Amino acid sequence: MNIAIVHDWLTNVAGSEKVLLALKEIFPDATIFTSVFDSKKAAPFKDFDIRTSVLQKLPFMKSKRELLIPLTPFAFEQFDLSKYDLVISNTSMAAKGVITKPETIHISYCNTPPRYLWDPSVDPRAKSGSFQFLRRNVIHNMRIWDRLAADRVDHFMTNSHYIAKRIKKFYRRDSAVVYPPVDISNFDLDDSVKRADNYLYAGRLINYKKCDIVIQAFNKLDLPLHIVGSGPDEAYLRGPANKNIKFLGRISDEDLRREYQSAKALIFPAEEDFGIVPIEAMACGTPVIAFDKGGATETVIDRETGLFFDQQTLESIVESVKSFENIKFDQSKIRQQAEKFSKEIFKENISREINKILN
């Protein structure tokens, strides 16, 4: 069977690229098609058979990637996939829009319907000048194309029930839920690391991640908080932070593991499609205090592996932290929950779903 895997663009290594790597392990002979490929920023893919689109040759491919967005539908429609029996698109943009033969099976692992089309308020690119240009001039037509492109998919899969609802809303399609792979091999329980008194936030410092309300809450609680990560809002967030809040910036994987292992709990205030950070924390036996919406509701078990707060407000976080202080958690059970989302489990689950379709 000839297999093609289609990916939006390969310009870094984040969650969707981890899915792509796992798919390549399942189908080692598959050819990868993508709009653009940066071999330096996506180094794990440099030795694979990768076919890029005409967009690869554009001079602003690396510096102004947002400007490529209106061109991606055209780019993916130009790929010749006529010799492939199975096409798997791994996408949160336009890769699902490839054109296949009637007899070719097209499975789309949809990480989310494009945020910049259907929910721009939580897309980190929404405030950029290039995005505003797109919004004024082409977004409406791109929504029409995106809706039509979804009809080219034979079977949808996705990373959470939360996103399955979005696919149903925007595309009127059902989708099988296969939780994405999280590399927990670097995160583990370590009895030699003592739990400290501090709480932890880990993630990008950008508006929709809601780190600001965590800072407000811990200013009021006057409890130690470590903040790991960087982003465009860092200077703004540092301003109101009291001395009990420590900004660590971007740190190594080893230091991140130590932060997870020593923290009392991870604070996860964002409404995410899935959320990898809570899984990494739980792999270290660390409970998670999370917002009660989005993917975290499918990975964190209330009062077993963490706690939920129901509003993205400082008051709601304060109350949850106070409640957390009176609950005991079993680190080994927390670790067991994280193991349900390993790469090996993902490969088993998605292989089973694909085999159901093929057979």
Short mmCIF file of C-alpha atoms in Angstrom, two decimals:
data_model
loop_
_atom_site.label_atom_id
_atom_site.label_comp_id
_atom_site.label_asym_id
_atom_site.label_seq_id
_atom_site.Cartn_x
_atom_site.Cartn_y
_atom_site.Cartn_z
CA MET A 1 0.00 0.00 0.00
CA ASN A 2 1.35 3.42 -0.98
CA ILE A 3 0.88 5.91 1.86
CA ALA A 4 1.26 9.69 1.95
CA ILE A 5 1.22 11.83 5.10
CA VAL A 6 0.31 15.48 4.53
CA HIS A 7 1.32 18.11 7.10
CA ASP A 8 0.56 21.86 7.13
CA TRP A 9 4.14 23.10 7.37
CA LEU A 10 7.36 21.91 8.97
CA THR A 11 8.92 24.98 10.53
CA ASN A 12 9.36 23.86 14.15
CA VAL A 13 8.79 20.85 16.41
CA ALA A 14 5.65 21.23 18.52
CA GLY A 15 2.64 19.04 19.36
CA SER A 16 1.45 18.40 15.80
CA GLU A 17 4.98 17.52 14.71
CA LYS A 18 5.13 14.92 17.50
CA VAL A 19 2.00 13.40 15.94
CA LEU A 20 3.74 13.40 12.56
CA LEU A 21 6.83 11.67 13.97
CA ALA A 22 4.65 8.98 15.56
CA LEU A 23 2.77 8.45 12.28
CA LYS A 24 6.10 8.09 10.49
CA GLU A 25 7.10 5.39 12.98
CA ILE A 26 3.88 3.51 12.22
CA PHE A 27 4.33 3.99 8.46
CA PRO A 28 8.10 4.23 7.91
CA ASP A 29 7.81 4.06 4.12
CA ALA A 30 5.26 6.86 3.87
CA THR A 31 6.11 10.00 1.91
CA ILE A 32 5.60 13.33 3.69
CA PHE A 33 4.04 16.24 1.80
CA THR A 34 4.11 19.73 3.31
CA SER A 35 3.79 23.32 2.16
CA VAL A 36 7.20 24.49 3.44
CA PHE A 37 10.07 22.80 5.27
CA ASP A 38 12.76 24.45 7.41
CA SER A 39 15.35 21.72 7.95
CA LYS A 40 17.10 23.66 10.72
CA LYS A 41 14.03 24.36 12.84
CA ALA A 42 12.49 20.94 12.13
CA ALA A 43 15.73 18.95 12.31
CA PRO A 44 14.17 15.57 13.30
CA PHE A 45 12.70 15.39 9.78
CA LYS A 46 15.82 16.25 7.79
CA ASP A 47 16.54 12.66 6.69
CA PHE A 48 12.97 11.84 5.63
CA ASP A 49 11.51 11.83 2.12
CA ILE A 50 9.73 15.20 2.17
CA ARG A 51 7.99 16.82 -0.81
CA THR A 52 7.41 20.56 -0.52
CA SER A 53 5.07 22.84 -2.44
CA VAL A 54 5.75 25.84 -4.65
CA LEU A 55 5.64 28.00 -1.50
CA GLN A 56 9.06 26.66 -0.51
CA LYS A 57 10.63 28.96 -3.09
CA LEU A 58 9.06 32.20 -1.88
CA PRO A 59 11.59 34.64 -0.36
CA PHE A 60 9.47 35.48 2.73
CA MET A 61 8.82 31.81 3.56
CA LYS A 62 10.78 31.98 6.85
CA SER A 63 10.38 35.58 7.99
CA LYS A 64 6.66 36.24 7.27
CA ARG A 65 5.04 32.84 7.41
CA GLU A 66 1.56 34.27 8.08
CA LEU A 67 1.57 35.75 4.59
CA LEU A 68 1.66 32.21 3.21
CA ILE A 69 -1.70 31.32 4.78
CA PRO A 70 -3.91 32.53 1.88
CA LEU A 71 -1.70 30.58 -0.53
CA THR A 72 -1.80 27.24 1.30
CA PRO A 73 -5.11 26.06 -0.26
CA PHE A 74 -3.58 26.46 -3.71
CA ALA A 75 -0.35 24.78 -2.59
CA PHE A 76 -2.02 21.65 -1.22
CA GLU A 77 -4.33 21.30 -4.21
CA GLN A 78 -1.28 21.15 -6.50
CA PHE A 79 0.17 18.00 -4.94
CA ASP A 80 -0.18 14.93 -7.16
CA LEU A 81 -1.31 12.12 -4.84
CA SER A 82 -2.71 9.89 -7.58
CA LYS A 83 -0.39 6.96 -6.83
CA TYR A 84 -1.30 6.73 -3.13
CA ASP A 85 -3.85 4.32 -1.69
CA LEU A 86 -4.01 5.97 1.73
CA VAL A 87 -3.56 9.66 2.55
CA ILE A 88 -3.33 10.84 6.15
CA SER A 89 -3.47 14.59 6.71
CA ASN A 90 -2.22 15.92 10.04
CA THR A 91 -3.61 19.41 10.18
CA SER A 92 -4.89 22.50 11.90
CA MET A 93 -4.79 24.50 8.68
CA ALA A 94 -5.16 23.53 5.02
CA ALA A 95 -3.52 20.11 4.60
CA LYS A 96 -6.91 18.39 4.61
CA GLY A 97 -7.65 20.16 1.32
CA VAL A 98 -5.49 17.87 -0.82
CA ILE A 99 -7.25 16.33 -3.80
CA THR A 100 -7.26 12.54 -4.00
CA LYS A 101 -8.65 9.93 -6.37
CA PRO A 102 -12.15 8.59 -5.61
CA GLU A 103 -10.72 5.22 -4.57
CA THR A 104 -8.05 6.73 -2.28
CA ILE A 105 -8.90 6.76 1.42
CA HIS A 106 -8.24 10.12 3.07
CA ILE A 107 -8.06 10.17 6.88
CA SER A 108 -7.57 13.55 8.54
CA TYR A 109 -6.13 13.84 12.05
CA CYS A 110 -7.49 17.32 12.71
CA ASN A 111 -5.77 19.03 15.64
CA THR A 112 -8.36 21.82 15.38
CA PRO A 113 -10.34 23.61 12.68
CA PRO A 114 -8.15 26.62 11.82
CA ARG A 115 -8.27 29.06 14.72
CA TYR A 116 -7.49 32.01 12.47
CA LEU A 117 -10.70 31.28 10.54
CA TRP A 118 -13.16 30.08 13.16
CA ASP A 119 -11.93 31.44 16.50
CA PRO A 120 -9.35 34.21 15.93
CA SER A 121 -9.71 35.60 19.46
CA VAL A 122 -7.50 32.78 20.79
CA ASP A 123 -5.10 32.60 17.85
CA PRO A 124 -1.73 34.10 18.92
CA ARG A 125 -1.26 35.52 15.43
CA ALA A 126 -4.49 37.53 15.56
CA LYS A 127 -2.86 40.82 16.60
CA SER A 128 -0.10 40.78 14.00
CA GLY A 129 -0.22 43.26 11.14
CA SER A 130 -0.11 40.52 8.52
CA PHE A 131 -3.04 38.74 10.17
CA GLN A 132 -5.09 41.94 10.23
CA PHE A 133 -4.43 42.29 6.50
CA LEU A 134 -5.74 38.75 5.98
CA ARG A 135 -8.80 39.38 8.13
CA ARG A 136 -9.79 42.43 6.13
CA ASN A 137 -9.22 40.92 2.70
CA VAL A 138 -9.41 37.14 2.46
CA ILE A 139 -10.66 35.41 5.63
CA HIS A 140 -14.27 35.14 4.42
CA ASN A 141 -13.28 33.34 1.23
CA MET A 142 -10.88 31.10 3.15
CA ARG A 143 -13.71 30.02 5.45
CA ILE A 144 -15.71 28.94 2.40
CA TRP A 145 -12.74 26.99 1.04
CA ASP A 146 -12.03 25.39 4.42
CA ARG A 147 -15.62 24.18 4.73
CA LEU A 148 -15.50 22.67 1.23
CA ALA A 149 -12.08 21.12 1.91
CA ALA A 150 -13.51 19.26 4.91
CA ASP A 151 -15.83 17.42 2.51
CA ARG A 152 -12.78 15.92 0.78
CA VAL A 153 -11.96 13.95 3.93
CA ASP A 154 -13.35 10.43 4.19
CA HIS A 155 -12.75 9.97 7.93
CA PHE A 156 -11.91 12.50 10.64
CA MET A 157 -9.89 11.82 13.78
CA THR A 158 -8.97 14.38 16.40
CA ASN A 159 -7.09 14.93 19.64
CA SER A 160 -9.92 15.45 22.15
CA HIS A 161 -13.68 15.40 22.58
CA TYR A 162 -13.43 19.18 22.95
CA ILE A 163 -12.12 19.50 19.38
CA ALA A 164 -14.52 16.81 18.13
CA LYS A 165 -17.33 19.20 19.08
CA ARG A 166 -15.69 22.00 17.09
CA ILE A 167 -15.35 19.72 14.05
CA LYS A 168 -19.03 18.82 14.38
CA LYS A 169 -20.01 22.49 14.68
CA PHE A 170 -17.98 23.86 11.78
CA TYR A 171 -17.81 20.87 9.41
CA ARG A 172 -20.90 18.85 10.44
CA ARG A 173 -18.70 15.75 10.64
CA ASP A 174 -18.17 13.11 13.31
CA SER A 175 -14.63 12.26 14.36
CA ALA A 176 -12.91 9.49 16.30
CA VAL A 177 -10.96 10.77 19.31
CA VAL A 178 -7.35 9.60 19.59
CA TYR A 179 -5.40 11.51 22.23
CA PRO A 180 -2.06 12.82 20.87
CA PRO A 181 1.32 11.45 21.95
CA VAL A 182 3.13 13.03 24.89
CA ASP A 183 6.78 12.15 25.40
CA ILE A 184 6.77 11.31 29.11
CA SER A 185 10.07 9.40 28.96
CA ASN A 186 11.91 12.53 30.15
CA PHE A 187 9.48 13.17 33.00
CA ASP A 188 9.27 10.81 35.95
CA LEU A 189 8.86 10.43 39.68
CA ASP A 190 12.08 10.99 41.62
CA ASP A 191 11.96 10.36 45.36
CA SER A 192 15.31 12.12 45.77
CA VAL A 193 13.71 15.42 44.76
CA LYS A 194 11.89 17.00 47.68
CA ARG A 195 8.67 18.88 47.15
CA ALA A 196 9.14 22.61 47.61
CA ASP A 197 6.60 25.19 48.75
CA ASN A 198 6.17 26.80 45.35
CA TYR A 199 3.49 26.38 42.71
CA LEU A 200 4.36 26.34 39.01
CA TYR A 201 3.14 27.90 35.77
CA ALA A 202 4.75 26.62 32.56
CA GLY A 203 3.88 27.92 29.11
CA ARG A 204 4.13 30.82 26.69
CA LEU A 205 3.66 34.27 28.14
CA ILE A 206 0.93 35.40 25.79
CA ASN A 207 -2.55 36.78 26.38
CA TYR A 208 -4.73 33.74 25.70
CA LYS A 209 -2.67 31.54 28.07
CA LYS A 210 -4.08 33.62 30.98
CA CYS A 211 -0.87 33.81 33.01
CA ASP A 212 -1.96 37.29 34.13
CA ILE A 213 -4.75 35.95 36.33
CA VAL A 214 -2.35 33.44 37.90
CA ILE A 215 -0.05 36.32 38.86
CA GLN A 216 -2.99 38.29 40.27
CA ALA A 217 -4.11 35.26 42.30
CA PHE A 218 -0.67 34.60 43.77
CA ASN A 219 -0.17 38.28 44.55
CA LYS A 220 -3.29 37.93 46.69
CA LEU A 221 -2.35 34.53 48.14
CA ASP A 222 1.25 35.61 48.83
CA LEU A 223 2.43 32.07 48.05
CA PRO A 224 5.59 31.29 46.04
CA LEU A 225 5.06 30.83 42.30
CA HIS A 226 7.63 29.90 39.65
CA ILE A 227 6.89 30.96 36.07
CA VAL A 228 8.63 29.02 33.30
CA GLY A 229 8.50 30.30 29.73
CA SER A 230 8.81 33.43 27.66
CA GLY A 231 6.69 35.33 25.18
CA PRO A 232 5.53 38.72 23.94
CA ASP A 233 3.72 39.58 27.19
CA GLU A 234 6.67 38.92 29.51
CA ALA A 235 7.51 42.56 30.28
CA TYR A 236 3.82 43.35 30.87
CA LEU A 237 3.47 40.38 33.25
CA ARG A 238 6.61 41.13 35.23
CA GLY A 239 5.35 44.61 36.13
CA PRO A 240 2.63 43.76 38.68
CA ALA A 241 4.29 40.57 40.03
CA ASN A 242 5.22 40.66 43.72
CA LYS A 243 8.46 39.28 45.18
CA ASN A 244 6.87 35.87 45.84
CA ILE A 245 6.70 35.32 42.06
CA LYS A 246 9.87 34.23 40.26
CA PHE A 247 10.30 34.33 36.47
CA LEU A 248 12.67 31.60 35.25
CA GLY A 249 12.41 32.27 31.50
CA ARG A 250 13.10 29.49 29.02
CA ILE A 251 14.90 26.61 30.71
CA SER A 252 16.38 23.26 29.67
CA ASP A 253 14.34 20.07 29.63
CA GLU A 254 16.32 18.83 32.64
CA ASP A 255 15.56 21.98 34.63
CA LEU A 256 11.91 21.80 33.58
CA ARG A 257 11.73 18.24 34.86
CA ARG A 258 13.13 19.41 38.21
CA GLU A 259 10.57 22.19 38.37
CA TYR A 260 7.76 19.71 37.75
CA GLN A 261 9.14 17.27 40.32
CA SER A 262 9.56 19.84 43.08
CA ALA A 263 6.42 21.95 42.61
CA LYS A 264 3.42 21.55 44.89
CA ALA A 265 1.12 21.80 41.87
CA LEU A 266 0.97 23.06 38.30
CA ILE A 267 -1.44 25.93 37.61
CA PHE A 268 -3.01 25.56 34.15
CA PRO A 269 -5.38 28.48 33.47
CA ALA A 270 -5.81 28.28 29.68
CA GLU A 271 -8.60 26.74 27.63
CA GLU A 272 -6.52 24.48 25.38
CA ASP A 273 -7.42 22.05 22.61
CA PHE A 274 -5.63 19.29 24.52
CA GLY A 275 -2.75 20.54 26.68
CA ILE A 276 0.59 18.74 26.91
CA VAL A 277 1.97 20.58 29.95
CA PRO A 278 -0.48 18.98 32.44
CA ILE A 279 0.54 15.52 31.18
CA GLU A 280 4.23 16.30 31.67
CA ALA A 281 3.55 17.54 35.20
CA MET A 282 1.45 14.48 36.08
CA ALA A 283 4.22 12.23 34.72
CA CYS A 284 6.33 13.67 37.54
CA GLY A 285 3.60 12.93 40.07
CA THR A 286 2.61 16.59 40.29
CA PRO A 287 -1.09 17.46 40.64
CA VAL A 288 -2.67 20.03 38.31
CA ILE A 289 -4.98 22.91 39.18
CA ALA A 290 -6.70 23.57 35.85
CA PHE A 291 -9.47 25.59 34.24
CA ASP A 292 -12.57 23.44 33.88
CA LYS A 293 -12.87 23.74 30.09
CA GLY A 294 -10.99 22.42 27.10
CA GLY A 295 -8.68 19.44 26.83
CA ALA A 296 -7.60 19.47 30.48
CA THR A 297 -11.02 18.13 31.48
CA GLU A 298 -10.14 14.93 29.59
CA THR A 299 -6.71 14.42 31.14
CA VAL A 300 -6.98 15.65 34.74
CA ILE A 301 -9.21 13.73 37.17
CA ASP A 302 -10.81 16.03 39.72
CA ARG A 303 -9.55 15.39 43.28
CA GLU A 304 -7.46 12.42 42.10
CA THR A 305 -4.82 14.01 39.90
CA GLY A 306 -5.71 17.65 40.49
CA LEU A 307 -8.47 20.21 40.94
CA PHE A 308 -10.55 22.35 38.60
CA PHE A 309 -11.61 25.99 38.87
CA ASP A 310 -14.68 27.05 36.92
CA GLN A 311 -13.86 30.64 35.94
CA GLN A 312 -10.75 32.31 34.54
CA THR A 313 -10.61 34.81 37.40
CA LEU A 314 -8.20 35.44 40.25
CA GLU A 315 -10.97 34.69 42.76
CA SER A 316 -11.63 31.27 41.26
CA ILE A 317 -7.93 30.38 41.28
CA VAL A 318 -7.51 31.62 44.85
CA GLU A 319 -10.36 29.41 46.07
CA SER A 320 -8.99 26.36 44.25
CA VAL A 321 -5.50 26.82 45.68
CA LYS A 322 -6.95 27.15 49.17
CA SER A 323 -8.94 23.93 48.65
CA PHE A 324 -5.88 22.19 47.22
CA GLU A 325 -3.92 22.90 50.40
CA ASN A 326 -6.30 20.59 52.31
CA ILE A 327 -6.21 17.60 49.94
CA LYS A 328 -3.66 14.78 49.81
CA PHE A 329 -2.73 13.31 46.43
CA ASP A 330 -1.13 9.98 45.55
CA GLN A 331 1.88 10.66 43.31
CA SER A 332 1.93 7.15 41.86
CA LYS A 333 -1.73 7.41 40.77
CA ILE A 334 -1.01 10.77 39.17
CA ARG A 335 1.87 9.20 37.24
CA GLN A 336 -0.38 6.32 36.12
CA GLN A 337 -2.85 8.81 34.65
CA ALA A 338 -0.08 10.44 32.59
CA GLU A 339 0.99 7.07 31.19
CA LYS A 340 -2.36 6.82 29.38
CA PHE A 341 -1.13 9.52 26.97
CA SER A 342 2.27 8.12 26.02
CA LYS A 343 3.49 7.82 22.44
CA GLU A 344 3.14 4.05 22.59
CA ILE A 345 -0.53 4.31 23.57
CA PHE A 346 -1.14 6.83 20.78
CA LYS A 347 0.42 4.52 18.21
CA GLU A 348 -1.71 1.60 19.40
CA ASN A 349 -4.92 3.63 19.37
CA ILE A 350 -4.49 5.35 16.02
CA SER A 351 -3.33 2.11 14.38
CA ARG A 352 -6.48 0.42 15.63
CA GLU A 353 -8.70 3.22 14.26
CA ILE A 354 -6.94 3.18 10.88
CA ASN A 355 -7.25 -0.60 10.64
CA LYS A 356 -10.99 -0.34 11.34
CA ILE A 357 -11.30 1.97 8.34
CA LEU A 358 -9.12 -0.09 6.03
CA ASN A 359 -10.78 -3.38 6.92
#
